[in-house]
Structure formats: C-alpha cells, structure tokens
Tab-separated table of C-alpha atoms and ligand atoms in Angstrom:
chain	number	residue	atom	x	y	z
U	100	MET	CA	0.000	0.000	0.000
U	101	ASP	CA	1.280	3.453	-0.776
U	102	GLU	CA	0.663	6.544	1.376
U	103	ALA	CA	-2.713	7.093	-0.256
U	104	GLY	CA	-3.748	3.540	0.612
U	105	VAL	CA	-3.567	2.382	-3.001
U	106	ASN	CA	-2.357	-1.119	-3.779
U	107	PHE	CA	-0.260	-0.021	-6.739
U	108	ARG	CA	0.047	-3.025	-9.000
U	109	LEU	CA	1.038	-1.656	-12.384
U	110	PRO	CA	3.661	-3.633	-14.287
U	111	GLY	CA	5.725	-0.451	-14.114
U	112	PRO	CA	6.119	2.104	-12.771
U	113	THR	CA	6.274	0.166	-9.511
U	114	PRO	CA	6.130	1.216	-5.838
U	115	LEU	CA	9.132	2.998	-4.363
U	116	PRO	CA	10.554	1.605	-1.107
U	117	PRO	CA	11.274	4.037	1.756
U	118	PRO	CA	15.093	3.903	1.349
U	119	VAL	CA	14.709	4.902	-2.307
U	120	LEU	CA	12.308	7.715	-1.436
U	121	ALA	CA	14.688	8.887	1.275
U	122	ALA	CA	17.685	8.805	-1.070
U	123	MET	CA	15.839	11.099	-3.454
U	124	GLN	CA	15.655	13.798	-0.776
U	125	ARG	CA	19.406	14.331	-1.031
U	126	PRO	CA	20.461	17.750	-2.254
U	127	MET	CA	22.324	18.207	-5.507
U	128	ILE	CA	26.061	17.599	-5.490
U	129	ALA	CA	28.752	18.658	-7.943
U	130	HIS	CA	28.517	16.157	-10.746
U	131	ARG	CA	32.199	16.588	-11.551
U	132	GLY	CA	33.257	16.484	-7.915
U	133	PRO	CA	34.628	13.692	-5.729
U	134	ALA	CA	31.323	12.817	-4.031
U	135	PHE	CA	29.621	12.104	-7.327
U	136	ARG	CA	32.617	10.253	-8.709
U	137	ALA	CA	32.604	7.953	-5.717
U	138	LEU	CA	28.844	7.505	-5.871
U	139	TYR	CA	28.825	6.745	-9.593
U	140	ALA	CA	31.709	4.287	-9.418
U	141	GLU	CA	30.016	2.500	-6.541
U	142	THR	CA	26.624	2.463	-8.274
U	143	LEU	CA	28.058	0.995	-11.468
U	144	ALA	CA	29.980	-1.643	-9.513
U	145	LEU	CA	26.785	-2.717	-7.746
U	146	ALA	CA	24.913	-2.689	-11.050
U	147	ARG	CA	27.517	-5.038	-12.531
U	148	GLU	CA	27.067	-7.340	-9.566
U	149	VAL	CA	23.307	-7.429	-9.991
U	150	HIS	CA	23.636	-8.063	-13.727
U	151	ARG	CA	26.183	-10.793	-13.043
U	152	THR	CA	28.731	-9.259	-15.343
U	153	ASP	CA	32.361	-8.184	-15.172
U	154	HIS	CA	31.843	-5.818	-18.095
U	155	PRO	CA	30.561	-2.250	-18.122
U	156	VAL	CA	27.065	-1.342	-17.040
U	157	LEU	CA	26.200	2.208	-18.082
U	158	LEU	CA	23.377	4.620	-17.315
U	159	TRP	CA	21.658	7.335	-19.292
U	160	PRO	CA	18.703	9.583	-18.613
U	161	GLY	CA	16.126	7.736	-20.675
U	162	THR	CA	13.696	4.860	-20.655
U	163	GLY	CA	13.609	1.306	-21.951
U	164	SER	CA	12.712	2.420	-25.467
U	165	ALA	CA	15.885	4.480	-25.627
U	166	GLY	CA	17.737	1.251	-24.867
U	167	TRP	CA	16.550	-0.254	-28.146
U	168	GLU	CA	17.974	2.728	-29.971
U	169	VAL	CA	21.242	2.686	-28.018
U	170	ALA	CA	21.750	-0.962	-28.938
U	171	ILE	CA	20.975	-0.399	-32.598
U	172	VAL	CA	23.035	2.731	-33.239
U	173	ASN	CA	26.057	1.381	-31.412
U	174	LEU	CA	26.186	-2.225	-32.559
U	175	LEU	CA	24.857	-2.113	-36.117
U	176	ALA	CA	24.857	-0.208	-39.388
U	177	PRO	CA	21.933	0.883	-41.577
U	178	GLY	CA	20.874	-1.994	-43.810
U	179	ASP	CA	22.223	-4.691	-41.489
U	180	PRO	CA	20.064	-7.795	-41.356
U	181	VAL	CA	18.739	-8.566	-37.862
U	182	LEU	CA	16.255	-11.051	-36.485
U	183	ALA	CA	13.590	-9.665	-34.162
U	184	THR	CA	11.780	-12.230	-32.037
U	185	VAL	CA	8.242	-11.069	-31.340
U	186	CYS	CA	5.668	-12.531	-28.958
U	187	GLY	CA	3.934	-9.352	-27.830
U	188	ALA	CA	3.706	-5.583	-28.060
U	189	PHE	CA	7.227	-4.769	-26.862
U	190	GLY	CA	8.983	-7.252	-29.121
U	191	ASP	CA	6.907	-5.815	-31.938
U	192	ARG	CA	7.938	-2.267	-31.075
U	193	PHE	CA	11.612	-3.258	-30.879
U	194	ALA	CA	11.282	-4.706	-34.395
U	195	GLN	CA	9.592	-1.502	-35.580
U	196	VAL	CA	12.348	0.665	-34.143
U	197	GLY	CA	14.837	-1.451	-36.082
U	198	GLY	CA	12.868	-0.775	-39.269
U	199	THR	CA	12.626	2.942	-38.511
U	200	LEU	CA	16.394	3.116	-38.117
U	201	GLY	CA	16.936	1.417	-41.454
U	202	LEU	CA	17.813	-2.140	-40.440
U	203	ASP	CA	16.762	-5.069	-42.587
U	204	VAL	CA	14.471	-6.602	-39.966
U	205	ARG	CA	13.479	-10.245	-40.304
U	206	ARG	CA	10.937	-11.497	-37.791
U	207	LEU	CA	10.251	-14.626	-35.828
U	208	ASP	CA	6.735	-14.287	-34.441
U	209	ALA	CA	5.074	-16.449	-31.809
U	210	PRO	CA	1.354	-16.086	-31.041
U	211	TRP	CA	0.833	-13.583	-28.229
U	212	GLY	CA	0.639	-15.487	-24.952
U	213	ARG	CA	3.273	-17.972	-26.054
U	214	ALA	CA	7.028	-17.863	-25.646
U	215	ILE	CA	9.613	-17.929	-28.425
U	216	GLU	CA	10.785	-21.519	-28.772
U	217	PRO	CA	14.514	-22.233	-29.063
U	218	THR	CA	13.915	-24.741	-31.872
U	219	ALA	CA	11.951	-22.137	-33.828
U	220	LEU	CA	14.768	-19.662	-33.290
U	221	ARG	CA	17.333	-22.191	-34.516
U	222	GLN	CA	15.285	-22.758	-37.660
U	223	SER	CA	14.865	-19.052	-38.209
U	224	LEU	CA	18.618	-18.514	-37.878
U	225	GLN	CA	19.212	-21.291	-40.406
U	226	ASP	CA	16.803	-19.538	-42.762
U	227	ASN	CA	18.494	-16.168	-42.138
U	228	PRO	CA	22.176	-17.009	-41.829
U	229	ASP	CA	23.266	-13.437	-42.533
U	230	VAL	CA	21.674	-11.787	-39.473
U	231	LYS	CA	24.144	-9.826	-37.373
U	232	ALA	CA	22.059	-9.502	-34.236
U	233	VAL	CA	19.020	-11.083	-32.666
U	234	PHE	CA	16.601	-9.040	-30.559
U	235	LEU	CA	15.231	-11.001	-27.611
U	236	THR	CA	12.635	-9.903	-25.082
U	237	HIS	CA	13.414	-11.477	-21.735
U	238	ASN	CA	9.976	-10.831	-20.302
U	239	GLU	CA	7.140	-9.722	-22.573
U	240	THR	CA	5.294	-7.324	-20.275
U	241	SER	CA	2.294	-7.018	-22.588
U	242	THR	CA	1.340	-10.692	-22.332
U	243	GLY	CA	2.895	-11.862	-19.055
U	244	VAL	CA	5.273	-14.247	-20.817
U	245	THR	CA	8.864	-14.999	-19.863
U	246	ASN	CA	10.989	-16.279	-22.709
U	247	PRO	CA	13.604	-19.009	-22.130
U	248	LEU	CA	16.390	-16.450	-22.340
U	249	ARG	CA	19.279	-18.719	-21.534
U	250	GLU	CA	18.305	-21.261	-24.210
U	251	LEU	CA	17.501	-18.598	-26.793
U	252	ALA	CA	20.808	-16.841	-26.184
U	253	ALA	CA	22.637	-20.157	-26.612
U	254	GLU	CA	21.064	-20.572	-30.064
U	255	VAL	CA	22.137	-17.078	-31.058
U	256	ARG	CA	25.675	-17.619	-29.785
U	257	ASP	CA	25.901	-20.881	-31.768
U	258	HIS	CA	25.002	-18.900	-34.831
U	259	GLY	CA	27.482	-16.136	-34.024
U	260	ALA	CA	25.091	-13.178	-34.030
U	261	LEU	CA	24.956	-10.585	-31.259
U	262	VAL	CA	22.523	-11.285	-28.404
U	263	VAL	CA	20.583	-8.087	-27.710
U	264	VAL	CA	18.202	-8.437	-24.786
U	265	ASP	CA	15.330	-6.232	-23.716
U	266	SER	CA	15.085	-7.136	-20.039
U	267	VAL	CA	12.997	-4.122	-19.072
U	268	SER	CA	10.573	-6.197	-16.970
U	269	GLY	CA	13.015	-9.013	-16.282
U	270	ALA	CA	16.152	-7.477	-14.814
U	271	GLY	CA	15.995	-7.347	-11.047
U	272	ALA	CA	13.050	-9.741	-10.890
U	273	LEU	CA	13.971	-12.824	-12.909
U	274	PRO	CA	17.187	-14.829	-13.044
U	275	LEU	CA	19.617	-13.022	-15.308
U	276	GLU	CA	23.218	-14.102	-15.852
U	277	THR	CA	24.655	-11.669	-18.339
U	278	ASP	CA	28.125	-13.189	-18.705
U	279	ALA	CA	27.318	-16.857	-18.104
U	280	TRP	CA	24.511	-16.792	-20.667
U	281	GLY	CA	26.590	-14.888	-23.224
U	282	LEU	CA	24.340	-11.837	-23.421
U	283	ASP	CA	26.007	-9.034	-25.364
U	284	PHE	CA	23.688	-6.140	-24.579
U	285	VAL	CA	21.051	-6.106	-21.826
U	286	LEU	CA	18.832	-3.066	-21.493
U	287	SER	CA	16.334	-2.153	-18.801
U	288	GLY	CA	14.535	0.827	-17.286
U	289	SER	CA	14.525	2.069	-13.704
U	290	GLN	CA	10.738	2.017	-13.264
U	291	LYS	CA	10.300	-1.750	-13.179
U	292	ALA	CA	11.967	-4.237	-10.831
U	293	TRP	CA	14.660	-1.674	-9.998
U	294	MET	CA	12.156	0.000	-7.617
U	295	CYS	CA	13.001	3.487	-8.897
U	296	PRO	CA	11.024	6.197	-10.675
U	297	PRO	CA	11.019	6.168	-14.486
U	298	GLY	CA	13.851	7.999	-16.209
U	299	LEU	CA	16.991	5.910	-16.035
U	300	LEU	CA	18.158	3.626	-18.812
U	301	ILE	CA	20.483	0.852	-17.710
U	302	ALA	CA	22.582	-1.179	-20.150
U	303	ALA	CA	25.033	-4.025	-19.526
U	304	ILE	CA	27.442	-4.251	-22.442
U	305	GLY	CA	29.736	-7.198	-23.113
U	306	PRO	CA	32.993	-7.548	-25.094
U	307	ARG	CA	31.434	-8.569	-28.415
U	308	ALA	CA	29.190	-5.534	-28.265
U	309	TRP	CA	32.210	-3.284	-27.644
U	310	ALA	CA	33.915	-4.792	-30.677
U	311	ALA	CA	30.769	-4.174	-32.742
U	312	ALA	CA	30.640	-0.571	-31.506
U	313	ALA	CA	34.004	0.071	-33.120
U	314	GLU	CA	32.474	-0.862	-36.504
U	315	SER	CA	28.992	0.638	-36.196
U	316	GLY	CA	27.735	2.630	-39.125
U	317	TYR	CA	25.432	5.053	-37.331
U	318	PRO	CA	26.268	8.631	-36.399
U	319	ARG	CA	25.616	9.114	-32.705
U	320	PHE	CA	26.335	11.534	-29.923
U	321	PHE	CA	24.130	11.304	-26.842
U	322	TRP	CA	23.817	7.531	-27.053
U	323	ASP	CA	27.439	6.763	-27.856
U	324	ILE	CA	28.420	3.902	-25.541
U	325	ARG	CA	32.139	4.627	-26.071
U	326	ALA	CA	31.782	8.148	-24.705
U	327	ALA	CA	29.709	6.893	-21.777
U	328	ARG	CA	32.295	4.261	-20.961
U	329	ALA	CA	35.205	6.678	-21.169
U	330	SER	CA	33.421	9.045	-18.770
U	331	ALA	CA	32.351	6.223	-16.459
U	332	GLU	CA	35.970	5.204	-16.088
U	333	GLN	CA	36.472	8.665	-14.534
U	334	GLY	CA	33.355	8.258	-12.353
U	335	MET	CA	31.423	10.617	-14.592
U	336	THR	CA	28.880	10.870	-17.383
U	337	PRO	CA	29.375	12.711	-20.689
U	338	THR	CA	26.412	14.994	-19.960
U	339	THR	CA	24.762	16.144	-16.730
U	340	PRO	CA	23.696	13.012	-14.856
U	341	PRO	CA	20.145	12.622	-13.497
U	342	LEU	CA	21.470	12.914	-9.936
U	343	THR	CA	18.254	12.118	-8.105
U	344	LEU	CA	17.770	8.941	-10.130
U	345	VAL	CA	21.345	7.893	-9.480
U	346	TYR	CA	20.744	8.352	-5.740
U	347	ALA	CA	17.596	6.260	-6.056
U	348	PHE	CA	19.257	3.525	-8.103
U	349	ARG	CA	22.194	3.312	-5.680
U	350	ALA	CA	19.779	2.852	-2.781
U	351	ALA	CA	17.739	0.227	-4.640
U	352	LEU	CA	20.818	-1.760	-5.658
U	353	GLY	CA	21.953	-1.756	-2.048
U	354	MET	CA	18.598	-3.167	-0.960
U	355	MET	CA	18.686	-5.866	-3.612
U	356	LEU	CA	22.200	-6.987	-2.817
U	357	GLU	CA	21.446	-6.982	0.859
U	358	GLU	CA	18.508	-9.294	0.222
U	359	GLY	CA	20.672	-11.336	-2.163
U	360	MET	CA	19.820	-11.813	-5.839
U	361	GLU	CA	18.845	-15.470	-5.448
U	362	ARG	CA	16.421	-14.443	-2.726
U	363	VAL	CA	15.092	-11.574	-4.816
U	364	TRP	CA	14.438	-13.994	-7.690
U	365	GLU	CA	12.875	-16.526	-5.311
U	366	ARG	CA	10.589	-13.854	-3.843
U	367	HIS	CA	9.412	-12.998	-7.342
U	368	ARG	CA	8.876	-16.680	-8.129
U	369	ARG	CA	6.667	-17.044	-5.054
U	370	LEU	CA	4.748	-13.856	-5.849
U	371	GLY	CA	4.160	-15.038	-9.410
U	372	GLU	CA	2.880	-18.367	-8.181
U	373	LEU	CA	0.648	-16.765	-5.576
U	374	THR	CA	-0.829	-14.321	-8.079
U	375	ARG	CA	-1.486	-16.947	-10.737
U	376	ALA	CA	-3.070	-19.302	-8.198
U	377	GLY	CA	-5.302	-16.490	-6.934
U	378	VAL	CA	-6.419	-15.518	-10.428
U	379	GLU	CA	-7.268	-19.116	-11.301
U	380	MET	CA	-9.095	-19.615	-7.999
U	381	ALA	CA	-11.221	-16.616	-8.969
U	382	GLY	CA	-12.276	-18.638	-12.019
U	383	LEU	CA	-10.359	-16.448	-14.450
U	384	ARG	CA	-8.091	-17.553	-17.239
U	385	LEU	CA	-4.410	-16.746	-17.371
U	386	PHE	CA	-3.346	-15.444	-20.739
U	387	ALA	CA	0.174	-16.842	-20.948
U	388	GLU	CA	0.697	-20.477	-21.799
U	389	ALA	CA	1.676	-22.805	-18.960
U	390	GLY	CA	5.421	-23.051	-18.596
U	391	ALA	CA	6.035	-19.498	-19.843
U	392	ARG	CA	4.187	-17.507	-17.181
U	393	SER	CA	6.027	-14.533	-15.875
U	394	ASP	CA	7.008	-14.013	-12.256
U	395	SER	CA	7.053	-10.242	-12.686
U	396	VAL	CA	3.646	-9.637	-14.299
U	397	THR	CA	0.456	-11.680	-14.600
U	398	ALA	CA	-1.988	-11.164	-17.463
U	399	PHE	CA	-5.480	-12.617	-17.318
U	400	LEU	CA	-8.798	-12.404	-19.111
U	401	PRO	CA	-11.702	-10.663	-17.382
U	402	PRO	CA	-14.955	-12.661	-17.154
U	403	GLU	CA	-16.657	-13.208	-20.493
U	404	GLY	CA	-18.534	-10.136	-21.695
U	405	VAL	CA	-16.647	-7.808	-19.321
U	406	THR	CA	-14.112	-5.364	-20.701
U	407	ALA	CA	-10.731	-4.931	-19.081
U	408	SER	CA	-11.520	-1.261	-18.466
U	409	ALA	CA	-14.734	-2.137	-16.594
U	410	PHE	CA	-12.828	-4.682	-14.523
U	411	LEU	CA	-10.040	-2.200	-13.788
U	412	ASP	CA	-12.543	0.510	-12.822
U	413	ARG	CA	-14.072	-1.798	-10.224
U	414	LEU	CA	-10.692	-2.810	-8.877
U	415	ARG	CA	-9.800	0.846	-8.470
U	416	ARG	CA	-13.152	2.130	-7.215
U	417	ASP	CA	-14.080	-0.636	-4.798
U	418	HIS	CA	-10.730	-2.041	-3.734
U	419	ALA	CA	-8.127	0.695	-4.312
U	420	VAL	CA	-6.156	-1.693	-6.504
U	421	GLU	CA	-4.438	0.015	-9.419
U	422	ALA	CA	-3.776	-2.549	-12.151
U	423	GLN	CA	-3.430	-2.190	-15.916
U	424	GLY	CA	-5.108	-3.295	-19.131
U	425	GLY	CA	-3.577	-4.996	-22.124
U	426	GLN	CA	-1.764	-3.532	-25.102
U	427	GLY	CA	-2.240	-3.411	-28.835
U	428	HIS	CA	-5.176	-5.513	-29.999
U	429	LEU	CA	-5.550	-6.849	-26.442
U	430	ALA	CA	-5.891	-3.376	-24.882
U	431	ASP	CA	-9.385	-3.966	-23.544
U	432	SER	CA	-9.301	-7.722	-23.212
U	433	LEU	CA	-6.489	-8.300	-20.736
U	434	VAL	CA	-5.916	-7.239	-17.162
U	435	ARG	CA	-2.334	-7.123	-15.954
U	436	ILE	CA	-1.073	-7.174	-12.394
U	437	GLY	CA	2.517	-6.297	-11.652
U	438	HIS	CA	4.438	-8.106	-8.924
U	439	MET	CA	7.949	-6.883	-9.531
U	440	GLY	CA	10.314	-4.788	-7.506
U	441	TRP	CA	9.204	-3.775	-4.047
U	442	ALA	CA	6.394	-6.311	-3.901
U	443	HIS	CA	5.433	-8.633	-1.094
U	444	GLU	CA	2.957	-11.341	-0.271
U	445	ALA	CA	0.434	-9.243	1.650
U	446	GLU	CA	-0.113	-6.800	-1.226
U	447	LEU	CA	-0.477	-9.557	-3.772
U	448	ARG	CA	-2.882	-11.455	-1.544
U	449	GLY	CA	-4.883	-8.244	-1.281
U	450	ALA	CA	-4.807	-7.773	-5.040
U	451	VAL	CA	-5.950	-11.291	-5.909
U	452	GLY	CA	-8.621	-11.060	-3.215
U	453	ALA	CA	-9.896	-7.938	-4.960
U	454	VAL	CA	-9.730	-9.676	-8.346
U	455	ALA	CA	-11.836	-12.530	-6.964
U	456	ALA	CA	-14.389	-10.112	-5.534
U	457	VAL	CA	-14.709	-8.162	-8.781
U	458	ALA	CA	-14.887	-11.365	-10.808
U	459	ALA	CA	-17.704	-12.608	-8.591
U	460	GLU	CA	-19.602	-9.314	-8.962
U	461	LEU	CA	-19.160	-8.860	-12.691
U	462	GLY	CA	-18.875	-12.412	-13.829
U	463	THR	CA	-22.261	-13.759	-12.794
U	464	GLY	CA	-23.260	-16.733	-14.827
U	465	VAL	CA	-19.778	-17.304	-16.150
U	466	ALA	CA	-18.462	-20.780	-15.532
U	467	PRO	CA	-15.047	-20.827	-13.942
U	468	VAL	CA	-12.363	-21.631	-16.478
U	469	SER	CA	-9.250	-23.461	-15.461
U	470	ALA	CA	-6.142	-22.749	-17.421
U	471	ARG	CA	-4.365	-25.749	-15.944
K	798	LIG	C1	9.535	-5.307	-22.182
K	798	LIG	C2	9.507	-3.827	-22.365
K	798	LIG	N1	10.323	-3.273	-23.262
K	798	LIG	C3	10.350	-1.957	-23.469
K	798	LIG	C4	9.526	-1.115	-22.778
K	798	LIG	C5	9.562	0.346	-23.073
K	798	LIG	O1	10.051	0.976	-21.979
K	798	LIG	P1	9.772	2.535	-21.712
K	798	LIG	O2	8.300	2.697	-21.662
K	798	LIG	O3	10.452	2.686	-20.394
K	798	LIG	O4	10.414	3.285	-22.800
K	798	LIG	C6	8.666	-1.636	-21.815
K	798	LIG	C7	7.755	-0.742	-21.060
K	798	LIG	O5	6.907	-1.157	-20.332
K	798	LIG	C8	8.655	-3.025	-21.609
K	798	LIG	O6	7.839	-3.566	-20.701
C-alpha cells in the first residue's frame, strides 16, 4: 500500500521503497566532484554485480525504449540484417524501431501469450544465416510471458550473431546471468523491478558488443556507448547526470544486494505463483501459456462479456487496486497485475482477493475456467 492507501500493482512504474524515497531527498552535489565520482563508481559496480557481469554497465537519462535505440546505433549499421523475435507488443515495437532506423528486420513471431521456442529460433537462424544480431525480449510485459532467455541466447551464440536483450521487466526480478549466458547487450529501465522512478536507462554491455561498436555505421552523440564508458571510467557521465535517479538507483541496488539476488528472484517466483493461483481460484483464465508464465507480471482475461476497463474501474473504485489493461489488440481484453520490484505477499494477496471479488460481482453466470 502506498501513502494514499492504493495497492499499486502496475507492471511499471512500480512502488518505491522508503530507502529509495529517502535517497531522493538528497540535495544536488557537484557532478564533476569527488562525491559524485565515488557515488557513480560505486553504483556501477553494484549494477555489474546485480547483472552478473564483469563488463561495463552504463546509465543514461532515458527509458527502456531508448535502450533499443542505443543498442541499434552502437552495434549495427543501416541496412544490417537482424532477427527480431516477437511474442507481444514490446517485441513488436523493438522490431519496428529497427525498421525505422533502417535495419533489414526479419521477424520470428510467436502467437501472443506464447514464448519464443529455441527450436523455432534455430530454424529461423538457419533460414536467415546473414543476421548480425538477434533481438530477444526477456519478459514480454504485454502478455505476461517470460521467454527461455538462456536457451535462446545459446542458439544465437551458436550462430554467431549478437545477443541483444530487452530485459525491461526481467532485470531485477527474474534470473539473469549476463556473462554466463553470453548476453552481449542487456537493457532495462529504472521504473520496473529496480524500484526506482522512471527515467533511467540501464545497459550491460559485453565484449562482443564493444567490438561491434568500433564498426557501427550510425552517427551518434548522446547515445554513444564509447563516450559513456570513457566518462564512467572517470566516475562521470558525458552529460549532466540525473542525480536524483542515481541516488535512487544506488539505494535500490543496495537493498537488492542486501537481500541477495537469489532471494530476490525466489521472492518474485513465489509472488508469481501466488498471483497466478489467486487468479485461477477466482475462475479467471491466465493469458500466458503454462510453462512461460512470468514471475514479474500476470496477465489474465476478465470474465466473459466484461471489458478490461470495466474490470479495472471496479478494482480501483471498490478495492483501491491500481492494475493495468492490455496492449495493442488486447488493450481492452487483458488485465495485468505487476508483482515486480518492491512487492510482497500481503499486497499480492490483497490484489488477488480484490480480483476474486470483482470477478464474482461482474462475472455472474460465467463458468469458472481453469487454465491448468
Ligand atoms: C519489455 C519492455 N520493453 C520496453 C519497454 C519500453 O520501456 P519505456 O516505456 O520505459 O520506454 C517496456 C515498457 O513497459 C517493456 O515492458
């Protein structure tokens, strides 16, 4: 519950824990001075630890979408063939951004609600042997699907293409082993499992990506990873850093590492399970296929004949639960509940209790559907 008594269950932005809120009260400091240098170096070191990488993690003022662009303009050249894997709205948008920036985008689509299958990816790579990079979505927030990132990345590595991962709703919530899984570029945004306000783009960048950056064919300034790395080595950023967000991120990383990443992931696994069980007990159908259901966001169908917006209105009005609808063609047919970041059992129990109550009120005459 936040201060206003709202059970804030969006799949991003997510609730801010007290230490993060407190950190944001700090006054401004000189961004070229020793205090900031120490803070930035420390923050990036903790971010590497959380990403499980020995290679640079860099920050920009920006959001997840900017991360797509940073990856593209630094690792590729206009006209390069890439393979975009798409199983929902965000994978689709990543593919579109590639097209907008002049890449030759080939697509591997899975029906929304399903995950990308490693065998399908292998086939697609055989059919498109020239692709230089593959875009993967770790967790498809629009459908509540987690892709088998480790297995997908292994297929891409076998092929030799760059592994570019959108982990906007995965990082900090779901197991993520940047180096061990051979991920070349992992992007995320502060407003999801990082427990921070929106506005910070986070990218973990491995050696193959740095090599690609030396060859990239795009002009770039603000998003140049080489400039950001050179500054970071001095404890600085090329432009004025978003100080308040850096304070927040430093505090959040400290909380996560204190809890321990395995425990953070386990907490999310339990919250995912609890939420899915509650939704099914309410007689509602989960949208994602079994085996691919996300532990950071749950998507479900409202009772037959009820729109997502009507369901969400009731959740908000009668139970002070703020959830979210679907996206794209599913905008009014899915309800999504976030359980990433600063999320605990009591709030999720409250949320699924409210879902059950609303389902019972609005879903009269609808037979319970089991997705199991
Ligand atoms: C998986 C995924 N990718 C990308 C984005 C875009 O991020 P932003 O809205 O922060 O630009 C989102 C936003 O929710 C997302 O969930």
